[in-house]
Short mmCIF file of C-alpha atoms in Angstrom, two decimals:
data_model
loop_
_atom_site.label_atom_id
_atom_site.label_comp_id
_atom_site.label_asym_id
_atom_site.label_seq_id
_atom_site.Cartn_x
_atom_site.Cartn_y
_atom_site.Cartn_z
CA MET P 536 -52.20 -102.37 86.19
CA GLU P 537 -53.76 -105.77 84.57
CA CYS P 538 -53.60 -109.05 86.56
CA ASP P 539 -51.16 -110.66 84.23
CA ASP P 540 -48.97 -107.46 84.50
CA ILE P 541 -49.29 -107.78 88.48
CA GLY P 542 -48.05 -111.50 87.99
CA ALA P 543 -45.05 -110.32 85.95
CA TRP P 544 -44.22 -107.78 88.34
CA MET P 545 -44.11 -110.02 91.45
CA PHE P 546 -42.19 -112.41 89.19
CA GLU P 547 -39.46 -110.25 88.54
CA SER P 548 -39.40 -108.11 91.79
CA SER P 549 -39.11 -111.07 93.90
CA PRO P 550 -35.86 -111.36 95.97
CA ASP P 551 -35.45 -114.97 95.56
CA CYS P 552 -34.64 -116.96 92.43
CA VAL P 553 -37.86 -117.58 90.89
CA LYS P 554 -38.11 -120.21 87.72
CA LEU P 555 -41.17 -120.80 85.59
CA LEU P 556 -41.11 -124.52 84.51
CA ASP P 557 -43.06 -126.51 82.10
CA LEU P 558 -45.17 -129.76 83.19
CA ASP P 559 -41.72 -131.83 82.49
CA GLY P 560 -39.66 -129.66 84.88
CA ARG P 561 -38.05 -127.81 81.73
CA LEU P 562 -36.81 -124.24 82.21
CA LEU P 563 -38.93 -121.85 80.43
CA ARG P 564 -37.99 -118.55 82.70
CA MET P 565 -36.11 -116.87 85.48
CA ASN P 566 -36.17 -113.61 87.20
CA ARG P 567 -33.21 -111.14 87.23
CA ASN P 568 -32.53 -111.47 90.94
CA GLY P 569 -32.61 -115.36 90.14
CA LEU P 570 -29.72 -114.74 87.39
CA CYS P 571 -27.61 -112.65 89.98
CA LEU P 572 -28.13 -115.47 92.73
CA MET P 573 -27.09 -118.01 90.29
CA GLU P 574 -24.34 -115.81 88.89
CA LEU P 575 -25.45 -115.95 85.27
CA GLU P 576 -25.19 -113.27 82.87
CA SER P 577 -28.28 -114.31 80.94
CA PHE P 578 -30.97 -116.80 80.69
CA GLY P 579 -30.53 -117.92 77.10
CA SER P 580 -28.22 -121.05 77.60
CA LEU P 581 -30.79 -122.61 80.19
CA GLU P 582 -33.96 -122.12 78.12
CA GLY P 583 -35.39 -125.41 77.77
CA ALA P 584 -32.77 -127.43 79.82
CA PRO P 585 -34.45 -129.79 82.72
CA TRP P 586 -34.17 -128.16 85.95
CA SER P 587 -33.01 -131.11 87.71
CA ALA P 588 -29.96 -130.75 85.54
CA LEU P 589 -28.72 -127.82 87.86
CA TRP P 590 -28.57 -129.93 90.81
CA PRO P 591 -26.16 -132.40 91.81
CA ALA P 592 -26.52 -136.04 91.20
CA GLU P 593 -27.30 -136.81 94.92
CA SER P 594 -30.05 -134.31 94.82
CA ARG P 595 -32.00 -135.23 91.64
CA ASN P 596 -34.30 -137.61 92.97
CA THR P 597 -35.42 -134.83 95.47
CA VAL P 598 -36.09 -132.45 92.84
CA ALA P 599 -38.06 -135.00 90.29
CA ALA P 600 -40.09 -135.82 93.52
CA ALA P 601 -40.85 -132.29 94.04
CA VAL P 602 -41.82 -131.85 90.16
CA ALA P 603 -44.10 -134.74 90.36
CA ALA P 604 -45.81 -133.84 93.48
CA ALA P 605 -46.34 -130.12 91.99
CA ARG P 606 -47.80 -131.76 88.88
CA ARG P 607 -50.53 -133.28 91.38
CA GLY P 608 -51.21 -129.91 92.50
CA GLU P 609 -49.38 -130.62 95.79
CA VAL P 610 -46.81 -128.17 97.32
CA SER P 611 -43.43 -129.62 97.69
CA ARG P 612 -40.47 -128.01 99.72
CA PHE P 613 -36.88 -129.26 100.09
CA ARG P 614 -33.30 -127.86 101.20
CA ALA P 615 -30.65 -129.05 99.18
CA PRO P 616 -26.97 -127.79 97.79
CA CYS P 617 -26.67 -126.36 94.30
CA ALA P 618 -23.23 -124.64 92.89
CA THR P 619 -23.92 -121.38 90.75
CA ALA P 620 -22.62 -121.18 87.26
CA GLN P 621 -19.42 -119.82 88.62
CA GLY P 622 -19.09 -123.00 91.00
CA THR P 623 -20.05 -121.16 94.11
CA GLU P 624 -21.53 -123.76 96.69
CA LYS P 625 -24.78 -122.41 97.73
CA TRP P 626 -27.65 -124.07 100.15
CA TRP P 627 -31.22 -123.52 99.04
CA ASP P 628 -34.73 -123.47 100.52
CA VAL P 629 -37.01 -124.50 97.59
CA THR P 630 -40.85 -124.35 97.15
CA VAL P 631 -42.43 -126.02 93.97
CA SER P 632 -46.17 -125.58 93.45
CA ALA P 633 -48.42 -125.35 90.36
CA VAL P 634 -49.77 -122.43 87.95
CA ARG P 635 -53.23 -122.90 87.13
CA GLN P 636 -54.85 -121.37 83.95
CA GLY P 637 -58.55 -121.97 83.52
CA GLY P 638 -58.67 -124.48 86.48
CA ALA P 639 -56.05 -126.58 85.22
CA ILE P 640 -52.34 -127.02 85.89
CA SER P 641 -50.41 -125.30 82.99
CA HIS P 642 -47.08 -124.62 84.44
CA LEU P 643 -44.82 -125.20 87.49
CA LEU P 644 -43.32 -122.60 89.50
CA SER P 645 -40.08 -122.89 91.67
CA VAL P 646 -38.77 -120.39 94.21
CA SER P 647 -35.49 -120.81 95.87
CA ARG P 648 -34.39 -118.89 98.75
CA ASP P 649 -30.45 -118.84 99.40
CA VAL P 650 -29.97 -119.88 103.00
CA THR P 651 -26.33 -120.58 102.67
CA GLU P 652 -25.40 -118.36 105.54
CA LEU P 653 -28.24 -119.89 107.69
CA VAL P 654 -26.87 -123.53 107.17
CA LYS P 655 -23.31 -122.57 108.09
CA ALA P 656 -24.53 -120.93 111.28
CA ILE P 657 -26.60 -124.30 111.81
CA ASP P 658 -23.48 -126.29 111.16
CA ALA P 659 -21.19 -124.13 113.28
CA SER P 660 -23.53 -124.27 116.23
CA GLU P 661 -24.10 -127.90 115.73
CA GLN P 662 -20.20 -128.09 115.87
CA ALA P 663 -19.73 -126.12 118.70
CA ARG P 664 -22.09 -128.33 120.56
CA GLU P 665 -20.67 -131.21 119.90
CA VAL P 666 -17.30 -129.90 120.87
CA ALA P 667 -18.51 -128.57 124.12
CA GLU P 668 -20.26 -131.82 124.64
CA GLN P 669 -17.12 -134.05 123.89
CA ALA P 670 -15.43 -131.45 126.47
CA THR P 671 -17.92 -131.91 129.12
CA ARG P 672 -17.52 -135.75 128.73
CA ALA P 673 -13.76 -135.63 128.74
CA LYS P 674 -13.99 -133.31 131.71
CA SER P 675 -15.88 -135.71 133.37
CA VAL P 676 -13.63 -138.61 133.00
CA PHE P 677 -10.39 -136.38 133.64
CA VAL P 678 -12.02 -135.23 137.00
CA ALA P 679 -13.22 -138.62 137.97
CA ASN P 680 -9.75 -140.19 137.19
CA LEU P 681 -8.10 -137.27 138.97
CA SER P 682 -10.42 -137.67 141.76
CA HIS P 683 -9.13 -141.55 142.08
CA GLU P 684 -5.34 -140.68 141.99
CA ILE P 685 -5.70 -138.10 144.79
CA ARG P 686 -7.75 -139.89 147.05
CA THR P 687 -5.92 -143.06 146.84
CA PRO P 688 -2.86 -141.34 148.70
CA LEU P 689 -5.06 -139.35 150.68
CA ASN P 690 -6.79 -142.55 151.85
CA ALA P 691 -3.52 -143.64 153.38
CA ILE P 692 -2.84 -140.23 155.03
CA VAL P 693 -6.05 -139.93 156.90
CA GLY P 694 -5.97 -143.46 157.79
CA LEU P 695 -2.42 -143.49 159.12
CA ALA P 696 -3.59 -140.36 161.02
CA GLN P 697 -6.53 -142.35 162.51
CA LEU P 698 -4.19 -144.81 163.44
CA LEU P 699 -1.87 -142.48 165.20
CA GLY P 700 -4.41 -140.89 167.08
CA ALA P 701 -5.38 -144.32 168.81
CA SER P 702 -1.94 -144.52 170.09
CA ASP P 703 -0.31 -142.99 173.04
CA LEU P 704 1.32 -139.70 171.83
CA ARG P 705 2.60 -136.67 173.96
CA PRO P 706 -0.13 -133.83 173.79
CA ALA P 707 2.10 -131.69 171.25
CA ASP P 708 2.09 -134.64 168.89
CA GLN P 709 -1.44 -135.10 169.28
CA ALA P 710 -2.09 -131.45 168.14
CA GLN P 711 0.05 -131.82 165.33
CA LEU P 712 -1.68 -135.03 164.38
CA ALA P 713 -5.01 -133.25 164.43
CA LYS P 714 -3.80 -130.53 162.02
CA ILE P 715 -2.93 -133.48 159.73
CA ARG P 716 -6.27 -134.83 159.91
CA GLN P 717 -7.75 -131.24 159.37
CA ALA P 718 -5.82 -130.65 156.53
CA GLY P 719 -6.76 -134.12 154.99
CA GLN P 720 -10.30 -133.67 155.64
CA HIS P 721 -10.11 -129.88 154.01
CA LEU P 722 -8.23 -131.59 150.75
CA LEU P 723 -11.28 -133.89 150.64
CA ALA P 724 -13.75 -131.34 150.64
CA LEU P 725 -12.10 -129.26 148.13
CA ILE P 726 -12.09 -132.71 145.92
CA ASP P 727 -15.76 -133.24 146.68
CA ASP P 728 -16.61 -129.86 145.81
CA VAL P 729 -15.09 -130.21 142.30
CA LEU P 730 -16.54 -133.56 141.82
CA ASP P 731 -20.07 -132.31 142.70
CA LEU P 732 -19.84 -129.51 140.52
CA SER P 733 -19.03 -132.17 137.56
CA LYS P 734 -22.01 -134.28 138.33
CA VAL P 735 -24.10 -131.39 138.39
CA GLU P 736 -22.98 -130.16 135.10
CA THR P 737 -23.52 -133.81 133.54
CA GLY P 738 -26.80 -134.36 135.59
CA ARG P 739 -25.22 -137.15 137.71
CA LEU P 740 -25.91 -135.18 141.17
CA THR P 741 -28.02 -137.72 143.09
CA LEU P 742 -29.36 -138.37 146.68
CA ASN P 743 -28.20 -141.56 148.80
CA GLU P 744 -31.24 -141.55 150.86
CA ARG P 745 -31.79 -143.59 154.22
CA ASP P 746 -33.20 -143.65 157.58
CA PHE P 747 -31.02 -141.05 159.96
CA ASP P 748 -31.26 -138.96 163.04
CA LEU P 749 -31.34 -135.32 162.60
CA LYS P 750 -29.48 -134.91 165.81
CA ASP P 751 -26.30 -136.80 164.49
CA VAL P 752 -26.31 -134.27 161.44
CA LEU P 753 -26.36 -131.47 163.72
CA ASP P 754 -23.76 -132.97 166.17
CA ARG P 755 -21.43 -133.66 163.35
CA VAL P 756 -21.51 -130.22 162.11
CA THR P 757 -20.89 -128.56 165.78
CA GLY P 758 -18.11 -131.22 166.28
CA MET P 759 -16.24 -130.20 163.31
CA LEU P 760 -16.85 -126.48 163.71
CA GLY P 761 -17.05 -125.81 167.57
CA ASP P 762 -13.35 -125.85 168.36
CA LYS P 763 -12.92 -123.53 165.65
CA ALA P 764 -15.60 -121.50 166.87
CA ARG P 765 -14.58 -121.66 170.39
CA GLU P 766 -10.79 -120.51 169.57
CA ARG P 767 -12.20 -117.44 167.96
CA GLY P 768 -14.64 -116.60 171.02
CA ILE P 769 -17.81 -117.13 168.63
CA ALA P 770 -20.77 -118.79 170.37
CA LEU P 771 -21.93 -121.87 168.01
CA GLU P 772 -25.76 -122.34 169.00
CA VAL P 773 -28.39 -124.90 167.71
CA THR P 774 -32.11 -124.33 168.22
CA VAL P 775 -34.52 -126.96 167.00
CA ALA P 776 -38.09 -126.06 167.37
CA PRO P 777 -40.34 -128.52 169.14
CA LYS P 778 -42.34 -129.65 166.11
CA VAL P 779 -39.19 -130.98 164.18
CA PRO P 780 -39.13 -134.60 163.77
CA THR P 781 -36.12 -136.49 165.25
CA ARG P 782 -35.80 -139.25 162.79
CA VAL P 783 -36.35 -138.59 158.98
CA PHE P 784 -35.87 -140.25 155.65
CA GLY P 785 -33.30 -138.53 153.31
CA ASP P 786 -29.78 -138.05 152.17
CA PRO P 787 -27.93 -136.90 155.86
CA ALA P 788 -24.53 -136.76 153.84
CA ARG P 789 -26.00 -133.90 151.49
CA LEU P 790 -27.84 -132.25 154.24
CA CYS P 791 -25.06 -132.19 156.33
CA GLN P 792 -22.63 -130.66 153.41
CA VAL P 793 -25.10 -128.01 153.11
CA LEU P 794 -25.02 -127.02 156.62
CA LEU P 795 -21.65 -127.20 156.91
CA ASN P 796 -20.91 -125.06 154.01
CA TYR P 797 -23.18 -122.40 155.48
CA THR P 798 -21.78 -122.47 158.98
CA ALA P 799 -17.89 -122.59 157.78
CA ASN P 800 -18.86 -119.43 155.51
CA ALA P 801 -20.56 -117.87 158.65
CA LEU P 802 -17.46 -118.65 160.63
CA ARG P 803 -15.27 -117.17 157.97
CA PHE P 804 -16.72 -113.64 157.78
CA THR P 805 -17.63 -113.37 161.71
CA ASP P 806 -15.04 -111.98 164.00
CA ALA P 807 -17.32 -111.86 167.16
CA GLY P 808 -20.48 -112.64 168.59
CA ARG P 809 -22.60 -115.61 167.73
CA ILE P 810 -23.57 -117.87 164.98
CA ALA P 811 -26.87 -119.62 165.11
CA ILE P 812 -28.34 -122.64 163.38
CA ASP P 813 -31.92 -122.75 163.74
CA ILE P 814 -34.38 -125.59 162.43
CA ARG P 815 -37.97 -125.31 162.27
CA LEU P 816 -41.00 -127.06 160.33
CA ALA P 817 -41.98 -125.02 157.47
CA ALA P 818 -44.82 -127.65 156.09
CA ARG P 819 -46.25 -131.12 156.72
CA ASP P 820 -48.01 -133.75 154.55
CA ASP P 821 -48.94 -136.96 154.48
CA ASP P 822 -45.66 -138.48 154.52
CA SER P 823 -43.02 -135.63 154.35
CA VAL P 824 -42.15 -132.66 156.06
CA LEU P 825 -40.43 -129.33 154.58
CA LEU P 826 -37.75 -128.16 157.27
CA HIS P 827 -36.20 -124.53 157.16
CA PHE P 828 -32.76 -124.49 158.03
CA ASP P 829 -31.48 -120.78 159.39
CA VAL P 830 -27.71 -120.13 159.71
CA ILE P 831 -27.71 -116.55 161.31
CA ASP P 832 -24.28 -114.75 161.89
CA SER P 833 -23.19 -111.33 163.69
CA GLY P 834 -20.48 -111.04 161.15
CA ARG P 835 -19.85 -108.31 158.58
CA GLY P 836 -22.82 -108.68 156.43
CA LEU P 837 -23.22 -108.63 152.62
CA SER P 838 -24.04 -105.62 150.17
CA GLU P 839 -26.71 -105.90 147.33
CA ALA P 840 -23.93 -106.42 145.00
CA GLU P 841 -22.46 -109.23 146.91
CA ILE P 842 -25.62 -111.06 147.15
CA GLU P 843 -26.40 -111.05 143.70
CA ARG P 844 -23.10 -112.88 143.13
CA LEU P 845 -23.68 -115.79 145.53
CA PHE P 846 -24.74 -118.96 144.94
CA ALA P 847 -22.90 -118.94 141.31
CA ASP P 848 -20.38 -121.12 140.06
CA PHE P 849 -16.82 -120.07 141.27
CA SER P 850 -18.02 -117.15 142.96
CA GLN P 851 -17.33 -115.85 146.50
CA ALA P 852 -18.90 -112.46 147.98
CA ARG P 853 -15.74 -111.10 149.10
CA GLN P 854 -12.53 -110.18 147.69
CA PRO P 855 -9.58 -110.94 148.43
CA VAL P 856 -10.61 -114.57 148.66
CA GLN P 857 -10.66 -115.93 152.04
CA GLY P 858 -10.33 -119.63 151.41
CA GLY P 859 -12.55 -122.00 149.73
CA SER P 860 -13.12 -123.00 145.87
CA GLY P 861 -15.77 -120.94 145.48
CA LEU P 862 -18.01 -123.72 144.35
CA GLY P 863 -19.60 -124.31 147.73
CA LEU P 864 -22.78 -122.00 147.68
CA ALA P 865 -23.33 -122.91 144.15
CA ILE P 866 -23.52 -126.68 145.05
CA CYS P 867 -25.50 -125.79 148.15
CA LYS P 868 -28.10 -124.55 145.60
CA ARG P 869 -28.16 -127.40 143.62
CA LEU P 870 -28.49 -129.90 146.60
CA ALA P 871 -31.36 -128.22 148.15
CA ARG P 872 -33.30 -128.15 145.05
CA LEU P 873 -32.39 -131.63 144.75
CA MET P 874 -33.92 -132.44 148.01
CA GLY P 875 -37.13 -130.50 147.18
CA GLY P 876 -36.06 -127.04 148.65
CA ASP P 877 -34.74 -123.93 147.70
CA VAL P 878 -32.10 -121.56 149.29
CA GLY P 879 -31.72 -117.76 149.97
CA VAL P 880 -29.97 -115.10 152.02
CA GLU P 881 -30.93 -111.79 153.84
CA SER P 882 -28.06 -109.46 154.68
CA GLU P 883 -27.23 -105.91 155.38
CA PRO P 884 -23.64 -104.53 155.90
CA GLY P 885 -22.57 -104.28 159.46
CA LEU P 886 -25.54 -106.22 160.53
CA GLY P 887 -24.60 -109.99 159.84
CA SER P 888 -26.53 -112.33 157.58
CA ARG P 889 -28.91 -114.85 157.57
CA PHE P 890 -28.50 -117.85 154.93
CA TRP P 891 -31.34 -120.21 154.77
CA PHE P 892 -32.27 -123.44 152.85
CA THR P 893 -35.37 -125.82 152.84
CA ALA P 894 -35.43 -129.48 152.41
CA ARG P 895 -38.14 -131.81 152.07
CA LEU P 896 -37.56 -135.21 154.27
CA ARG P 897 -39.95 -138.28 154.93
CA GLU P 898 -40.60 -138.64 158.43
CA ARG P 899 -39.95 -141.71 160.21
CA ALA P 900 -40.62 -143.32 163.57
CA THR P 901 -38.46 -142.46 166.72
CA ASP P 902 -37.42 -146.29 166.91
CA GLY P 903 -36.13 -146.70 163.54
CA THR P 904 -33.43 -149.28 162.61
CA ALA P 905 -31.19 -147.83 160.99
CA LEU P 906 -27.74 -148.93 161.36
CA ALA P 907 -25.68 -146.64 163.80
CA GLU P 908 -22.00 -145.35 163.45
CA PHE P 909 -19.77 -146.88 166.02
CA ALA P 910 -17.43 -144.82 168.41
CA GLU P 911 -15.71 -148.07 169.33
CA PRO P 912 -15.22 -151.25 167.30
CA PRO P 913 -18.43 -153.14 167.24
CA ALA P 914 -17.91 -156.55 169.39
CA VAL P 915 -19.56 -158.42 166.30
CA LEU P 916 -16.11 -158.03 164.30
CA ALA P 917 -14.03 -159.66 166.95
CA GLY P 918 -12.92 -163.22 165.60
CA LYS P 919 -14.20 -162.38 161.93
CA ARG P 920 -12.23 -163.57 159.40
CA ILE P 921 -11.87 -160.96 156.69
CA LEU P 922 -10.19 -161.31 153.16
CA LEU P 923 -8.65 -157.83 152.35
CA VAL P 924 -7.97 -157.42 148.53
CA ASP P 925 -5.72 -154.30 147.44
CA ASP P 926 -2.73 -153.59 145.43
CA ASP P 927 -1.70 -150.70 147.29
CA ASP P 928 0.59 -151.61 150.19
CA LEU P 929 -0.05 -148.58 152.30
CA ASN P 930 -3.53 -148.86 151.96
CA ARG P 931 -3.81 -152.34 152.57
CA GLU P 932 -1.64 -151.87 155.49
CA VAL P 933 -3.78 -149.02 156.88
CA VAL P 934 -6.95 -151.16 156.61
CA GLN P 935 -5.44 -154.24 157.98
CA GLN P 936 -4.55 -152.35 160.99
CA LEU P 937 -8.13 -150.78 161.25
CA LEU P 938 -9.66 -154.44 161.04
CA GLU P 939 -7.35 -155.62 163.65
CA MET P 940 -8.15 -152.87 165.95
CA ALA P 941 -11.61 -154.44 166.01
CA GLY P 942 -10.27 -157.86 166.47
CA SER P 943 -10.65 -159.35 162.96
CA ARG P 944 -8.42 -161.91 161.60
CA VAL P 945 -7.20 -160.45 158.50
CA HIS P 946 -5.78 -162.34 155.47
CA THR P 947 -4.81 -160.21 152.28
CA ALA P 948 -4.39 -160.46 148.43
CA THR P 949 -3.17 -158.00 146.03
CA ASN P 950 -5.30 -158.72 143.27
CA GLY P 951 -8.59 -160.42 142.16
CA ARG P 952 -6.81 -163.80 140.96
CA GLU P 953 -4.96 -164.11 144.12
CA ALA P 954 -8.32 -163.10 145.91
CA LEU P 955 -10.08 -166.23 144.50
CA ASP P 956 -7.01 -168.50 144.91
CA THR P 957 -7.18 -167.59 148.69
CA LEU P 958 -11.07 -168.06 149.04
CA ALA P 959 -10.53 -171.48 147.36
CA ARG P 960 -8.11 -172.38 150.38
CA GLY P 961 -10.03 -171.19 153.12
CA SER P 962 -13.37 -169.90 154.82
CA TYR P 963 -14.11 -166.09 155.25
CA ASP P 964 -16.91 -164.09 156.76
CA ALA P 965 -16.56 -161.16 154.58
CA VAL P 966 -14.18 -159.92 151.56
CA LEU P 967 -13.12 -156.16 151.09
CA MET P 968 -12.26 -155.65 147.43
CA ASP P 969 -10.42 -152.94 145.71
CA LEU P 970 -11.75 -152.28 142.25
CA PHE P 971 -8.43 -151.38 140.38
CA MET P 972 -5.76 -153.93 140.48
CA PRO P 973 -3.56 -155.55 138.13
CA VAL P 974 -3.59 -158.93 136.88
CA MET P 975 -7.46 -159.15 137.53
CA GLY P 976 -9.62 -156.30 138.74
CA GLY P 977 -12.22 -156.18 141.83
CA LEU P 978 -15.02 -156.11 139.11
CA GLU P 979 -14.13 -159.02 137.45
CA ALA P 980 -13.13 -160.94 140.51
CA MET P 981 -16.54 -160.49 141.95
CA ARG P 982 -18.28 -161.78 138.61
CA LEU P 983 -16.30 -165.08 138.96
CA LEU P 984 -16.67 -165.38 142.53
CA ARG P 985 -20.58 -165.00 142.33
CA GLN P 986 -20.39 -167.82 139.61
CA HIS P 987 -19.67 -170.45 142.65
CA ALA P 988 -22.42 -171.51 144.48
CA ALA P 989 -20.51 -171.61 147.71
CA TRP P 990 -19.89 -167.88 147.52
CA GLN P 991 -23.17 -166.71 146.64
CA HIS P 992 -23.98 -165.15 149.96
CA LEU P 993 -20.44 -164.14 150.81
CA PRO P 994 -20.38 -160.64 151.70
CA VAL P 995 -18.19 -158.75 149.40
CA ILE P 996 -17.75 -155.05 150.11
CA ALA P 997 -16.31 -152.86 147.12
CA MET P 998 -13.85 -150.43 147.80
CA SER P 999 -12.92 -147.44 145.62
CA ALA P 1000 -11.73 -143.54 145.38
CA ASN P 1001 -14.46 -143.66 142.48
CA VAL P 1002 -17.84 -142.83 144.15
CA ARG P 1003 -19.94 -141.67 140.97
CA PRO P 1004 -23.32 -143.48 140.73
CA SER P 1005 -22.07 -145.33 137.51
CA ASP P 1006 -19.40 -146.96 139.70
CA ARG P 1007 -21.78 -147.94 142.29
CA ALA P 1008 -23.68 -149.49 139.67
CA ALA P 1009 -21.00 -151.33 138.18
CA CYS P 1010 -20.28 -153.04 141.53
CA ALA P 1011 -23.92 -153.73 142.16
CA GLU P 1012 -23.77 -155.55 138.65
CA ALA P 1013 -20.68 -157.37 139.38
CA GLY P 1014 -22.44 -158.72 142.63
CA ALA P 1015 -21.05 -156.49 145.30
CA SER P 1016 -22.82 -156.52 148.47
CA ASP P 1017 -21.94 -153.08 149.69
CA PHE P 1018 -19.94 -149.96 148.79
CA VAL P 1019 -17.30 -148.05 151.03
CA ALA P 1020 -15.54 -144.95 149.68
CA LYS P 1021 -11.89 -144.08 150.05
CA PRO P 1022 -10.42 -142.20 151.99
CA MET P 1023 -12.55 -144.83 154.35
CA ASP P 1024 -13.98 -143.13 157.53
CA VAL P 1025 -13.10 -146.03 160.30
CA GLY P 1026 -16.67 -145.82 161.88
CA LYS P 1027 -18.29 -146.26 158.57
CA LEU P 1028 -15.94 -149.29 157.55
CA TRP P 1029 -16.58 -151.10 160.96
CA SER P 1030 -20.41 -150.49 160.66
CA VAL P 1031 -20.67 -151.79 157.21
CA LEU P 1032 -18.76 -154.82 158.16
CA ALA P 1033 -20.56 -155.23 161.46
CA HIS P 1034 -23.86 -155.25 159.49
CA TRP P 1035 -22.89 -157.91 156.83
CA THR P 1036 -21.12 -160.32 159.02
CA SER P 1037 -23.86 -160.12 161.54
CA ARG P 1038 -26.49 -161.45 158.96
CA PRO P 1039 -27.40 -164.99 158.78
CA VAL P 1040 -25.45 -166.89 155.84
CA GLY P 1041 -27.95 -167.57 153.00
CA GLY P 1042 -30.46 -165.46 154.55
CA ALA P 1043 -32.32 -162.50 153.01
CA ALA P 1044 -30.52 -159.04 153.49
CA PRO P 1045 -32.11 -156.92 156.30
CA ALA P 1046 -33.12 -153.33 155.69
CA GLY P 1047 -30.05 -150.84 155.88
CA HIS P 1048 -26.53 -150.49 154.38
CA GLY P 1049 -27.58 -153.07 151.40
CA ASP P 1050 -30.52 -151.63 150.56
CA GLU P 1051 -29.38 -148.25 150.52
CA PHE P 1052 -26.15 -149.30 148.42
CA PHE P 1053 -28.46 -150.64 145.63
CA ALA P 1054 -31.02 -147.69 145.98
CA ALA P 1055 -28.11 -145.29 145.37
CA THR P 1056 -27.41 -146.81 142.15
CA ILE P 1057 -30.78 -146.57 140.74
CA PRO P 1058 -30.83 -142.84 139.97
CA GLY P 1059 -27.32 -142.95 138.19
CA LEU P 1060 -28.82 -145.93 135.85
CA LEU P 1061 -31.71 -143.69 135.03
CA LYS P 1062 -29.58 -140.67 133.91
CA PRO P 1063 -29.14 -140.46 130.06
#
C-alpha cells in the first residue's frame, strides 16, 4: 500500500468526523463516519462551503482563530456545540492542524469527536454538585435556626430547674427536679450532636482552646455519670499515670465530650463489673504532650462486624437502638483528629471493650491563671449594677434571678433601643445582651454603644443560642467583650461576669475569658 493510499485509508476509517480544508478554511472532503455523525446523505452540497458556516454564530470567531493558527503551522483545539444537518444539537472536541506537502503547508485537517454524552455527564455532575452544596447550605441554616428555637425554651427549663434546686424542697421534689435537669441536659446533648455533625459537614467544627486543669474534666465526667454507675452496681474508676501533666492548654469541653461519650457508651452496654478510665502519657515534645485515654469496660463486647460499623455517621453497634443519636462516636473521631489524635477500639464478644483516643495538648505550669468555675456566687458580683437585655420574658426572669442570687443589682430592657436609652440614664458595671430582639437587635445595639466614648470599655457580654464560630465572630466584630451560650450554665455566667466586672475600668483586658472568646472566632473566620 502506497503512502497516499495509507493516508486515504486512515482518513476514511477514522471513527471521528474528519474534514479536509483548503487554506481559506473551505470544505474539500469529509469521511464517511463524518457524514454519518453530521447526519448528511452526501458531501456534495457542502463542497467549497466555508467550514465556519456550519457553526453557530457564537462559535465562528473560535473557528476562525483555529483556522488561522493552523495556517501558521500550529495545532489548535477547542470544544463547542454544533447542530447536525437534521438539527440534532451535539458537542464536539475539535483539533485543527496543517497538512504539509514538500515542506509547505498545502491544506488543513479538522478532526471533530462527538463528546455530547460526556458534556451531558459533566453538566449533570455540576448540577448535582450545586444541588448538593445548596442542600448542605440550606441544612446548615435550618439546623442553626432549629437549634436557636429549641435552645431558647430549653434555657428557661434548665434555668428554672437550677433556681428550684437552690430552694427548700422535699427530697421527693428534689428527685423529680433532678430528673428534669437530667432530661434537659440529655436533650441539649442530642441537639449538640446534630449541630456538631452539621459543623463537620461544612468544615466549621473548631476548637475553643484555653488553659485548664485535666482533673476538672475527669471530675465532670465522673460527676455526671457516677450516680448512674452506682445505681447499676458498676464501679467507675479513674487512673492517671504519674507523668501526665495536670495543667494543659486545649479545648476542655471537646475533650470532656469524647470522654463522656465513651463512658456513657460503656455504661449502656455493661450490666455488671467495672468501667475504668485510664490516662497515660503517650509522647512529649518541646511544648506539647500526646495523651492516651482508655475507657475499658467489662460489658458484652463487640463482634468484628459491629466494630466495622463504629465511628460512622448515624451508626450504632447494636440493634435494637439503646438510646442516643448514632452520631456520638462519629463526632468523637472528628474531634480526636481535630485535637491531633486518633481513635480506636479493641473488643471481643463476652470479654468487654477498650475504646481509646489520643489528643495533643500543650503543657502548662501548675500555677496557671485560668479562671476557675464558681461553685458559689463570687463575692465580687455583690452590688454590681448589671443591665440585662432580652426580649423573652421567661429567659429574662431566669437570668435576673440568677444574678440576684449573686447579689447583683439588675435592671432590664427588652430590646437594643431600650438598652441604649437605659444606659444613657445610668451607670452600669456590665451589660448582658441577647442578639435577636425586635425593634433593635443586640449586634446593632453593640455597634452603636461602642461609638460612644463613655461606653468604649463597658463590658458587654453577648447571649445567644446560636453558638457557631460565625455567630461568635459577628459578636466580636460588633464589639462584644465576651459570649455566653444558651442554655446558660450558672457557674459559667457568674464566672464570666466576675471576670469582666473585676477588671480595672479602661484598662487592658487580662488574659482569660476575653482572649478565649476572640481566639475562638479566628478559626471560624479562616474557613471558606
